[in-house]
Short mmCIF file of C-alpha atoms in Angstrom, two decimals:
data_model
loop_
_atom_site.label_atom_id
_atom_site.label_comp_id
_atom_site.label_asym_id
_atom_site.label_seq_id
_atom_site.Cartn_x
_atom_site.Cartn_y
_atom_site.Cartn_z
CA MET A 822 -0.41 -26.36 6.53
CA SER A 823 3.00 -27.11 5.55
CA ALA A 824 4.75 -24.89 3.66
CA GLN A 825 7.06 -27.14 1.95
CA SER A 826 6.13 -29.09 -0.75
CA ASP A 827 7.65 -30.60 -3.41
CA ARG A 828 4.63 -30.54 -6.01
CA PRO A 829 4.43 -27.44 -7.88
CA CYS A 830 0.57 -27.60 -8.00
CA GLU A 831 0.66 -27.97 -3.65
CA ARG A 832 3.14 -24.95 -4.26
CA ALA A 833 0.51 -22.70 -5.90
CA PHE A 834 -2.37 -23.87 -3.90
CA VAL A 835 0.04 -22.89 -0.55
CA SER A 836 1.03 -19.98 -1.91
CA ALA A 837 -2.45 -18.52 -2.50
CA ALA A 838 -3.89 -19.18 0.86
CA LEU A 839 -0.94 -17.51 2.55
CA GLY A 840 -1.40 -14.41 0.53
CA ALA A 841 1.19 -14.31 -2.01
CA ASP A 842 -0.86 -13.24 -4.86
CA ARG A 843 -0.56 -9.97 -3.32
CA GLY A 844 2.66 -9.71 -2.12
CA GLY A 845 2.22 -11.53 0.83
CA THR A 846 4.22 -14.71 1.71
CA ALA A 847 6.76 -15.35 -0.62
CA LEU A 848 7.88 -18.91 -1.38
CA ASP A 849 10.61 -19.59 -3.29
CA ALA A 850 10.75 -22.19 -6.21
CA THR A 851 11.71 -24.54 -4.07
CA GLY A 852 8.74 -23.90 -1.44
CA THR A 853 10.63 -22.23 1.26
CA ARG A 854 10.15 -18.93 1.91
CA ALA A 855 13.30 -16.47 1.68
CA ALA A 856 16.17 -15.78 3.60
CA GLY A 857 14.80 -12.14 3.70
CA ASP A 858 11.58 -13.06 4.91
CA VAL A 859 12.51 -15.68 7.99
CA ALA A 860 15.17 -13.05 8.95
CA MET A 861 12.47 -10.26 9.41
CA GLU A 862 10.16 -12.13 10.97
CA ARG A 863 12.90 -12.42 13.56
CA TYR A 864 13.35 -8.82 13.52
CA ALA A 865 10.01 -8.07 14.15
CA ALA A 866 9.77 -10.24 16.70
CA GLY A 867 12.51 -8.82 18.74
CA ASP A 868 15.53 -10.68 17.58
CA ASP A 869 17.73 -7.30 16.63
CA ASP A 870 20.67 -9.64 15.67
CA ALA A 871 18.52 -10.85 12.58
CA PHE A 872 18.50 -7.28 10.91
CA GLU A 873 22.21 -7.74 9.60
CA GLU A 874 20.63 -10.82 7.86
CA VAL A 875 17.68 -8.56 5.98
CA TYR A 876 20.34 -6.22 5.09
CA ASP A 877 22.61 -8.30 3.25
CA ALA A 878 19.38 -10.51 1.91
CA LEU A 879 17.54 -6.78 0.03
CA ALA A 880 20.83 -4.26 0.05
CA ALA A 881 21.86 -4.73 -3.18
CA ARG A 882 18.88 -5.21 -5.23
CA VAL A 883 17.46 -2.34 -3.30
CA HIS A 884 20.69 -0.67 -4.19
CA GLY A 885 20.05 -1.67 -7.76
CA TYR A 886 16.57 -0.24 -7.67
CA LEU A 887 17.70 2.80 -6.65
CA ARG A 888 20.68 3.74 -8.93
CA HIS A 889 18.26 3.13 -11.56
CA HIS A 890 16.37 6.17 -10.73
CA VAL A 891 18.18 8.36 -8.78
CA ARG A 892 21.33 9.66 -10.90
CA ASP A 893 23.29 10.93 -7.28
CA THR A 894 25.47 8.42 -6.06
CA HIS A 895 25.67 10.13 -2.21
CA ARG A 896 21.75 10.57 -2.59
CA CYS A 897 21.33 6.86 -3.61
CA ASP A 898 22.61 5.83 -0.71
CA ASP A 899 20.88 8.25 1.78
CA LEU A 900 17.53 6.71 0.20
CA LEU A 901 18.84 2.92 0.73
CA GLN A 902 19.60 3.86 4.36
CA GLU A 903 16.03 5.81 4.29
CA THR A 904 14.58 2.60 3.34
CA PHE A 905 15.87 0.47 6.10
CA LEU A 906 15.22 2.93 8.75
CA ARG A 907 11.79 3.26 8.20
CA MET A 908 11.86 -0.73 7.48
CA HIS A 909 13.49 -0.61 10.87
CA ARG A 910 10.61 1.71 12.44
CA ALA A 911 7.87 -0.21 10.79
CA ARG A 912 8.97 -3.65 12.21
CA GLY A 913 6.35 -4.50 14.74
CA THR A 914 3.96 -4.05 11.76
CA PHE A 915 5.41 -6.74 10.13
CA LEU A 916 2.66 -9.89 9.52
CA LYS A 917 3.79 -12.96 10.32
CA GLY A 918 4.45 -14.97 6.77
CA GLY A 919 4.86 -11.51 5.17
CA ALA A 920 7.07 -11.03 2.24
CA VAL A 921 9.74 -8.62 3.02
CA LEU A 922 11.19 -7.90 -0.65
CA PRO A 923 8.06 -6.34 -1.80
CA TRP A 924 7.34 -4.39 1.23
CA ALA A 925 11.17 -2.91 0.83
CA PHE A 926 10.44 -2.18 -3.05
CA ALA A 927 7.37 -0.30 -2.31
CA ILE A 928 8.90 1.83 0.36
CA ALA A 929 11.97 2.54 -1.82
CA ARG A 930 9.84 3.45 -4.51
CA ARG A 931 7.34 5.72 -2.17
CA LEU A 932 11.14 7.45 -1.10
CA VAL A 933 11.93 8.06 -5.13
CA LEU A 934 8.70 9.23 -6.07
CA ASP A 935 8.82 11.69 -2.62
CA GLN A 936 12.22 12.27 -3.81
CA VAL A 937 10.90 13.59 -7.40
CA ARG A 938 8.32 15.57 -6.22
CA ARG A 939 10.79 17.27 -3.98
CA ASP A 940 13.46 17.71 -6.35
CA HIS A 941 13.20 17.43 -10.32
CA ARG A 942 17.04 17.97 -10.69
CA ALA A 943 18.12 15.87 -7.70
CA ALA A 944 16.42 12.71 -8.71
CA ARG A 945 16.54 11.20 -12.28
CA VAL A 946 13.15 11.13 -14.05
CA VAL A 947 13.52 8.75 -16.35
CA SER A 948 11.73 10.07 -18.70
CA GLU A 949 14.08 12.80 -18.88
CA ALA A 950 17.35 11.25 -18.96
CA VAL A 951 18.19 7.26 -19.10
CA PRO A 952 21.44 5.84 -18.47
CA ALA A 953 22.74 3.91 -21.22
CA LEU A 954 21.94 0.35 -20.82
CA GLU A 955 24.36 -2.23 -20.18
CA LEU A 956 24.65 -4.84 -22.59
CA ALA A 957 26.64 -8.03 -22.55
CA VAL A 958 28.93 -7.93 -25.75
CA SER A 959 31.82 -11.00 -25.87
CA PRO A 960 35.21 -10.04 -25.53
CA VAL A 961 35.91 -11.64 -29.01
CA ALA A 962 33.11 -9.31 -30.82
CA ARG A 963 34.50 -7.89 -33.20
CA PRO A 964 34.80 -3.68 -33.34
CA GLU A 965 31.79 -2.93 -35.57
CA GLN A 966 29.32 -5.54 -33.22
CA VAL A 967 30.74 -3.65 -30.48
CA VAL A 968 29.19 -0.38 -32.06
CA GLU A 969 26.23 -1.91 -33.21
CA ALA A 970 25.38 -2.82 -29.51
CA ARG A 971 26.10 -0.10 -28.32
CA GLU A 972 23.39 2.25 -31.05
CA LEU A 973 21.12 -0.30 -29.75
CA ALA A 974 21.42 -0.33 -25.76
CA ASP A 975 21.29 4.08 -26.80
CA ARG A 976 17.86 3.34 -28.86
CA LEU A 977 16.64 0.92 -26.24
CA ALA A 978 17.52 3.60 -23.81
CA ALA A 979 15.61 6.48 -25.40
CA THR A 980 12.75 3.94 -26.20
CA LEU A 981 12.20 2.95 -22.55
CA ALA A 982 12.83 7.08 -21.69
CA ARG A 983 9.79 7.89 -24.02
CA LEU A 984 7.21 5.28 -22.61
CA PRO A 985 4.52 6.50 -20.04
CA GLY A 986 5.61 6.03 -16.57
CA ALA A 987 2.93 3.69 -15.84
CA GLN A 988 4.40 1.14 -18.50
CA ARG A 989 7.69 1.76 -17.49
CA ALA A 990 7.24 1.12 -13.86
CA ALA A 991 5.78 -1.97 -14.93
CA PHE A 992 8.40 -2.94 -17.02
CA GLU A 993 11.28 -2.19 -14.88
CA LEU A 994 9.74 -4.34 -11.59
CA LEU A 995 8.89 -7.15 -13.96
CA LYS A 996 12.58 -7.29 -15.90
CA GLN A 997 14.71 -5.32 -14.01
CA GLU A 998 14.02 -6.59 -10.60
CA GLY A 999 12.65 -9.62 -11.49
CA LEU A 1000 9.70 -8.99 -9.64
CA THR A 1001 6.49 -11.41 -10.22
CA LEU A 1002 3.20 -10.06 -11.80
CA ALA A 1003 1.32 -10.29 -8.21
CA GLU A 1004 4.43 -8.55 -6.54
CA ALA A 1005 4.33 -5.62 -9.03
CA ALA A 1006 1.30 -5.40 -9.24
CA ALA A 1007 0.70 -4.85 -5.16
CA ILE A 1008 3.48 -2.46 -5.72
CA LEU A 1009 1.84 -0.50 -8.01
CA GLY A 1010 -1.15 -0.69 -6.52
CA VAL A 1011 -2.95 -1.89 -9.77
CA THR A 1012 -4.40 -5.33 -10.93
CA VAL A 1013 -2.15 -8.04 -12.17
CA THR A 1014 -4.31 -7.76 -15.40
CA ALA A 1015 -3.30 -4.21 -15.56
CA VAL A 1016 0.20 -4.53 -14.91
CA LYS A 1017 0.28 -7.59 -17.50
CA LEU A 1018 -1.17 -4.90 -20.17
CA ARG A 1019 1.35 -1.88 -19.36
CA ALA A 1020 4.11 -4.74 -19.62
CA HIS A 1021 3.10 -6.08 -22.69
CA ARG A 1022 2.78 -2.37 -24.11
CA ALA A 1023 6.19 -1.63 -23.00
CA TYR A 1024 7.87 -5.25 -24.59
CA ALA A 1025 5.28 -4.33 -27.65
CA SER A 1026 7.39 -0.07 -28.10
CA LEU A 1027 10.90 -2.20 -27.40
CA ARG A 1028 10.50 -4.93 -29.68
CA GLY A 1029 9.66 -2.02 -32.61
CA THR A 1030 12.82 -0.69 -31.55
CA VAL A 1031 14.59 -3.62 -32.04
CA GLY A 1032 12.94 -4.13 -35.22
CA GLU A 1033 13.64 -0.62 -36.26
CA HIS A 1034 17.33 -0.85 -35.78
CA LEU A 1035 17.59 -4.28 -37.38
CA GLY A 1036 16.03 -3.02 -40.57
CA GLY A 1037 17.96 0.32 -40.62
CA LEU A 1038 21.41 -2.92 -40.44
CA GLU A 1039 19.81 -4.70 -43.33
CA GLU A 1040 19.57 -1.78 -45.28
CA THR A 1041 22.76 -0.75 -44.81
CA VAL A 1042 23.95 -4.16 -45.68
CA ARG A 1043 22.17 -4.01 -48.88
CA SER A 1044 23.09 -0.82 -50.10
CA MET B 722 14.90 -13.71 -14.38
CA THR B 723 17.47 -12.20 -16.83
CA SER B 724 18.42 -8.66 -15.43
CA LEU B 725 18.73 -6.05 -18.41
CA PHE B 726 20.87 -3.76 -15.78
CA PRO B 727 23.32 -4.39 -13.14
CA SER B 728 22.91 -5.15 -9.16
CA HIS B 729 24.40 -2.54 -7.61
CA ASP B 730 26.00 -3.93 -3.97
CA PRO B 731 26.09 -1.44 -2.19
CA ALA B 732 30.00 -0.36 -0.23
CA PRO B 733 31.10 -1.91 3.03
CA ALA B 734 30.84 1.21 4.88
CA LEU B 735 27.18 1.90 3.76
CA ARG B 736 26.26 -1.47 5.13
CA ARG B 737 28.51 -0.02 8.40
CA ARG B 738 26.49 3.27 8.02
CA VAL B 739 23.15 1.85 8.03
CA LEU B 740 23.27 -0.39 10.22
CA GLY B 741 24.82 2.09 12.81
CA ALA B 742 21.86 4.03 12.11
CA ILE B 743 19.49 1.27 12.92
CA ARG B 744 21.24 0.90 16.22
CA ALA B 745 21.30 3.88 17.03
CA GLU B 746 17.60 4.28 17.21
CA PRO B 747 15.28 1.92 19.09
CA SER B 748 11.78 0.89 17.41
CA PRO B 749 8.95 -1.24 18.74
CA THR B 750 8.26 -5.20 18.28
CA ARG B 751 5.11 -6.77 16.90
CA GLN B 752 4.80 -7.64 20.52
CA THR B 753 4.59 -4.19 21.55
CA VAL B 754 2.82 -2.94 18.66
CA ARG B 755 0.08 -4.99 18.76
CA ARG B 756 -0.46 -4.46 22.76
CA ARG B 757 -0.23 -0.45 21.64
CA ALA B 758 -2.94 -1.41 18.93
CA TRP B 759 -5.34 -3.27 21.91
CA LEU B 760 -5.13 -0.07 24.02
CA LEU B 761 -5.31 2.40 21.11
CA ILE B 762 -8.65 0.73 20.17
CA GLY B 763 -10.00 0.06 23.47
CA LEU B 764 -9.45 3.83 24.36
CA GLY B 765 -11.29 5.00 21.01
CA ILE B 766 -14.06 2.82 21.80
CA THR B 767 -14.27 4.11 25.06
CA VAL B 768 -14.29 7.80 24.09
CA ALA B 769 -17.39 7.19 21.03
CA LEU B 770 -19.13 5.42 23.51
CA THR B 771 -18.60 7.97 26.45
CA THR B 772 -19.65 10.50 24.15
CA PHE B 773 -22.58 8.71 23.50
CA VAL B 774 -23.49 7.98 27.17
CA GLN B 775 -23.47 11.51 27.64
CA VAL B 776 -25.84 12.33 25.01
CA GLY B 777 -28.16 10.05 26.20
CA GLY B 778 -27.46 6.89 24.66
CA ILE B 779 -30.19 4.74 23.00
CA ARG B 780 -33.55 6.35 22.30
CA GLU B 781 -36.33 4.80 20.66
CA TYR B 782 -39.39 7.26 20.77
CA ASP B 783 -42.01 6.00 18.20
CA ARG B 784 -39.89 3.51 16.68
CA PRO B 785 -40.59 -0.20 17.39
CA THR B 786 -38.27 -2.01 19.04
CA VAL B 787 -37.53 -4.77 16.17
CA LEU B 788 -37.26 -1.56 13.70
CA VAL B 789 -34.07 -0.16 16.29
CA VAL B 790 -32.51 -4.03 16.54
CA LEU B 791 -32.76 -4.24 12.73
CA THR B 792 -31.22 -1.22 11.55
CA CYS B 793 -28.11 -1.60 14.17
CA LEU B 794 -27.87 -5.12 13.71
CA GLY B 795 -27.35 -3.98 9.45
CA TRP B 796 -25.30 -1.64 10.17
CA SER B 797 -23.07 -3.26 12.78
CA VAL B 798 -22.67 -6.20 10.44
CA ILE B 799 -21.49 -3.12 7.43
CA ALA B 800 -19.49 -1.88 10.41
CA SER B 801 -17.60 -5.13 10.72
CA ALA B 802 -17.21 -5.84 7.34
CA ALA B 803 -15.64 -2.49 7.07
CA ALA B 804 -12.93 -2.86 9.51
CA TRP B 805 -12.48 -6.27 8.41
CA THR B 806 -11.29 -4.31 5.27
CA GLY B 807 -9.97 -1.38 6.16
CA VAL B 808 -8.45 -1.72 9.05
CA ALA B 809 -6.77 -5.22 9.21
CA ARG B 810 -4.41 -5.89 6.41
CA GLY B 811 -5.39 -9.22 5.26
CA SER B 812 -2.10 -11.25 4.94
CA SER B 813 0.02 -8.94 2.48
CA MET B 814 2.26 -6.36 3.76
CA LEU B 815 1.22 -4.02 1.28
CA GLY B 816 -1.99 -3.57 2.50
CA ARG B 817 -5.46 -4.62 0.95
CA SER B 818 -5.36 -3.57 -2.98
CA THR B 819 -6.57 -0.26 -4.57
CA ALA B 820 -10.40 -2.13 -5.57
CA SER B 821 -11.16 -3.14 -2.48
CA LEU B 822 -10.70 0.15 -0.69
CA VAL B 823 -12.02 2.18 -3.45
CA ALA B 824 -15.58 -0.36 -2.95
CA LEU B 825 -15.49 -0.01 0.77
CA ILE B 826 -15.40 3.92 0.75
CA VAL B 827 -17.70 3.83 -2.46
CA ALA B 828 -20.28 0.89 -1.22
CA THR B 829 -20.48 1.44 2.56
CA PRO B 830 -22.54 4.61 2.58
CA LEU B 831 -25.07 3.24 0.04
CA ALA B 832 -24.76 -0.16 1.86
CA LEU B 833 -25.98 1.91 4.79
CA LEU B 834 -28.63 4.05 3.50
CA ALA B 835 -30.27 1.73 1.27
CA TRP B 836 -30.40 -0.73 4.67
CA LYS B 837 -32.10 2.21 7.10
CA VAL B 838 -34.87 3.32 4.48
CA GLY B 839 -35.16 -0.45 3.19
CA VAL B 840 -35.88 -1.85 6.62
CA ALA B 841 -37.82 1.27 7.70
CA VAL B 842 -40.33 1.15 4.45
CA PRO B 843 -42.35 -2.17 6.35
CA PHE B 844 -42.69 -0.07 9.52
CA GLY B 845 -45.19 2.53 7.87
CA PRO B 846 -44.75 5.97 5.68
CA HIS B 847 -44.29 7.86 9.44
CA MET B 848 -40.70 5.85 9.80
CA LEU B 849 -39.81 7.75 6.81
CA ALA B 850 -41.59 11.15 8.05
CA PRO B 851 -39.55 14.67 7.92
CA TRP B 852 -39.02 16.51 11.66
CA PRO B 853 -38.86 20.16 10.74
CA THR B 854 -36.71 20.51 14.35
CA ARG B 855 -34.18 18.07 13.51
CA PRO B 856 -32.51 18.47 9.81
CA GLY B 857 -29.64 16.65 10.81
CA PHE B 858 -27.26 19.03 12.40
CA LEU B 859 -26.87 17.60 15.81
CA CYS B 860 -26.46 14.30 14.12
CA LEU B 861 -24.12 15.51 12.13
CA TRP B 862 -21.76 17.11 14.81
CA LEU B 863 -22.10 13.77 16.88
CA SER B 864 -21.10 11.18 14.33
CA LEU B 865 -18.05 13.56 14.15
CA ALA B 866 -17.20 13.92 17.58
CA MET B 867 -17.84 10.18 18.09
CA ALA B 868 -15.89 9.26 14.80
CA VAL B 869 -12.89 11.44 15.01
CA PRO B 870 -11.19 9.46 18.21
CA LEU B 871 -12.05 6.15 16.64
CA LEU B 872 -10.06 7.44 13.39
CA ALA B 873 -7.00 8.69 15.67
CA ALA B 874 -7.05 5.31 16.82
CA PHE B 875 -6.90 3.27 13.73
CA VAL B 876 -4.77 5.82 11.82
CA ALA B 877 -2.29 5.05 15.10
CA VAL B 878 -2.85 1.72 15.06
CA ARG B 879 -1.53 1.21 11.39
CA ARG B 880 0.80 3.80 11.33
CA HIS B 881 3.60 2.99 9.08
CA SER B 882 2.31 0.04 7.70
CA ASP B 883 1.08 0.98 4.09
CA PRO B 884 3.57 2.04 1.46
CA VAL B 885 1.34 2.09 -1.34
CA HIS B 886 -1.62 3.83 -0.90
CA PRO B 887 -2.15 5.70 2.81
CA GLY B 888 -4.09 8.26 1.47
CA LEU B 889 -6.45 5.48 0.16
CA ALA B 890 -6.01 3.56 3.20
CA GLY B 891 -6.21 6.50 5.73
CA ALA B 892 -9.86 7.19 3.99
CA ALA B 893 -11.22 3.22 4.37
CA LEU B 894 -9.93 4.05 7.66
CA GLY B 895 -12.43 7.01 8.13
CA VAL B 896 -15.05 5.29 6.54
CA THR B 897 -14.87 2.28 8.89
CA ALA B 898 -14.66 4.80 11.93
CA GLY B 899 -17.89 6.87 10.27
CA VAL B 900 -19.71 3.57 10.19
CA ALA B 901 -18.87 2.52 13.82
CA ALA B 902 -19.77 6.15 15.05
CA GLY B 903 -23.16 5.95 12.97
CA THR B 904 -23.92 2.73 14.35
CA LEU B 905 -24.15 4.27 17.74
CA VAL B 906 -25.77 7.72 16.22
CA ASP B 907 -28.36 5.78 14.73
CA LEU B 908 -29.34 4.06 17.87
CA TRP B 909 -29.74 7.69 19.35
CA CYS B 910 -31.97 9.34 16.37
CA PRO B 911 -34.99 8.30 15.70
CA VAL B 912 -35.53 10.27 12.11
CA GLY B 913 -36.14 8.18 9.34
CA PHE B 914 -36.25 11.09 6.87
CA VAL B 915 -33.75 10.64 4.23
CA PRO B 916 -32.90 14.38 3.50
CA HIS B 917 -32.02 14.05 7.53
CA VAL B 918 -30.12 10.42 6.80
CA LEU B 919 -28.28 11.81 4.08
CA LEU B 920 -26.94 15.08 5.70
CA GLY B 921 -26.66 14.01 9.77
CA HIS B 922 -25.60 9.70 8.93
CA ILE B 923 -24.23 9.66 5.53
CA LEU B 924 -22.29 13.29 5.05
CA PRO B 925 -20.58 12.71 8.07
CA LEU B 926 -18.88 9.17 6.29
CA PHE B 927 -17.46 11.34 3.58
CA ALA B 928 -16.01 14.25 5.86
CA VAL B 929 -13.98 11.62 8.17
CA ALA B 930 -13.31 9.46 5.18
CA ALA B 931 -11.09 12.92 3.83
CA LEU B 932 -9.89 13.66 6.93
CA GLY B 933 -8.64 10.19 7.07
CA ALA B 934 -6.66 10.39 3.86
CA TRP B 935 -5.33 13.17 4.75
CA ALA B 936 -3.99 11.64 8.08
CA GLY B 937 -3.29 8.60 5.69
CA ARG B 938 -0.91 10.29 3.98
CA ARG B 939 1.04 12.20 6.85
CA PHE B 940 1.26 9.20 8.73
CA LEU B 941 0.03 5.61 7.58
CA ALA B 942 3.19 5.60 5.15
CA PRO B 943 6.46 3.87 6.83
#
């Protein structure tokens, strides 16, 4: 069966048949496997030089994920190293046709959870403190617009912090990490429907915050 | 996909550090892992079969041969299905879904009990009659003695392979090892009395599953 196809329906069929629905084979938009998957496959087969390619393909995203969950920069770097070390130790278990990104995220997530369990102060639990969201503000924006954007970002961050852990995790994996529903479901160990539901509830809460904020602005303008 | 959060490119120094740490620690390739897996599974099966032969092997007593064959066949089919779900990982690097593993752990003991009793009923009520001298403790210990080496082999084979739910995956391995051992114990034990089956043949599954859950949390996560 060829994994290369221009037709979306055929791509979807190939993807499902190869197991991409549960974080199995990852096919990108062109129907080919991601560079990280191919490199990891070579690494699992014994090509030691391929690990640099695996690192280059994944490090920025995994590091971004860790940075979002761990306050301490050095600890974050340590966790990144540990994530790759664990992938390295388990390279012989990498399945042919497997997807390396959800696997790396799952390992990183487990390390973060272990870290949180070990030391609540060292790791940042999102419910305790959330770094300000960085919203893009145009360089020609007026000062009051910048202030408004910052206020909104703070309110969204606070809302995100108040979300139940399950909803927040689903939201982060989908929106922050850009994973598919199937990948997020596999990492969280729940069904796709459950991820959809949790993410939907998270969106609803965040939408509510934006609505309140805009309502407040209208009030200010009217008064 | 738009991202609310900025991506963080790790520093080149960190890259050098990680790659240095990787080079300093050798790790087995897929071929080595596969060879080791066959060896370990073979070893686990050999230990279980040796124990089985040591205690006397197949014992029919007053059981018709057809009943022995049917019971063994049913348990073997269930053991194969359990192995396919619990030991094999499918095509995903994240292991089987939580639902599949829970279904395996919950449904397998029920299926075994139903098959054991259901297949014996047509052969007459004496097939399910109590044996006062055999409450089931011997079968319990024998099941555990054969299942634990199999579980150890399964856990060694699946080491570092489940980052999502290692405890659950370990419990599934335990149930699989328990069913495989139970198939042999059923060839050895002629008692079909339900309390005996529950104590000597079904309870070990839960015991090995609990042991598997512990081992899974400890060894299966990468």
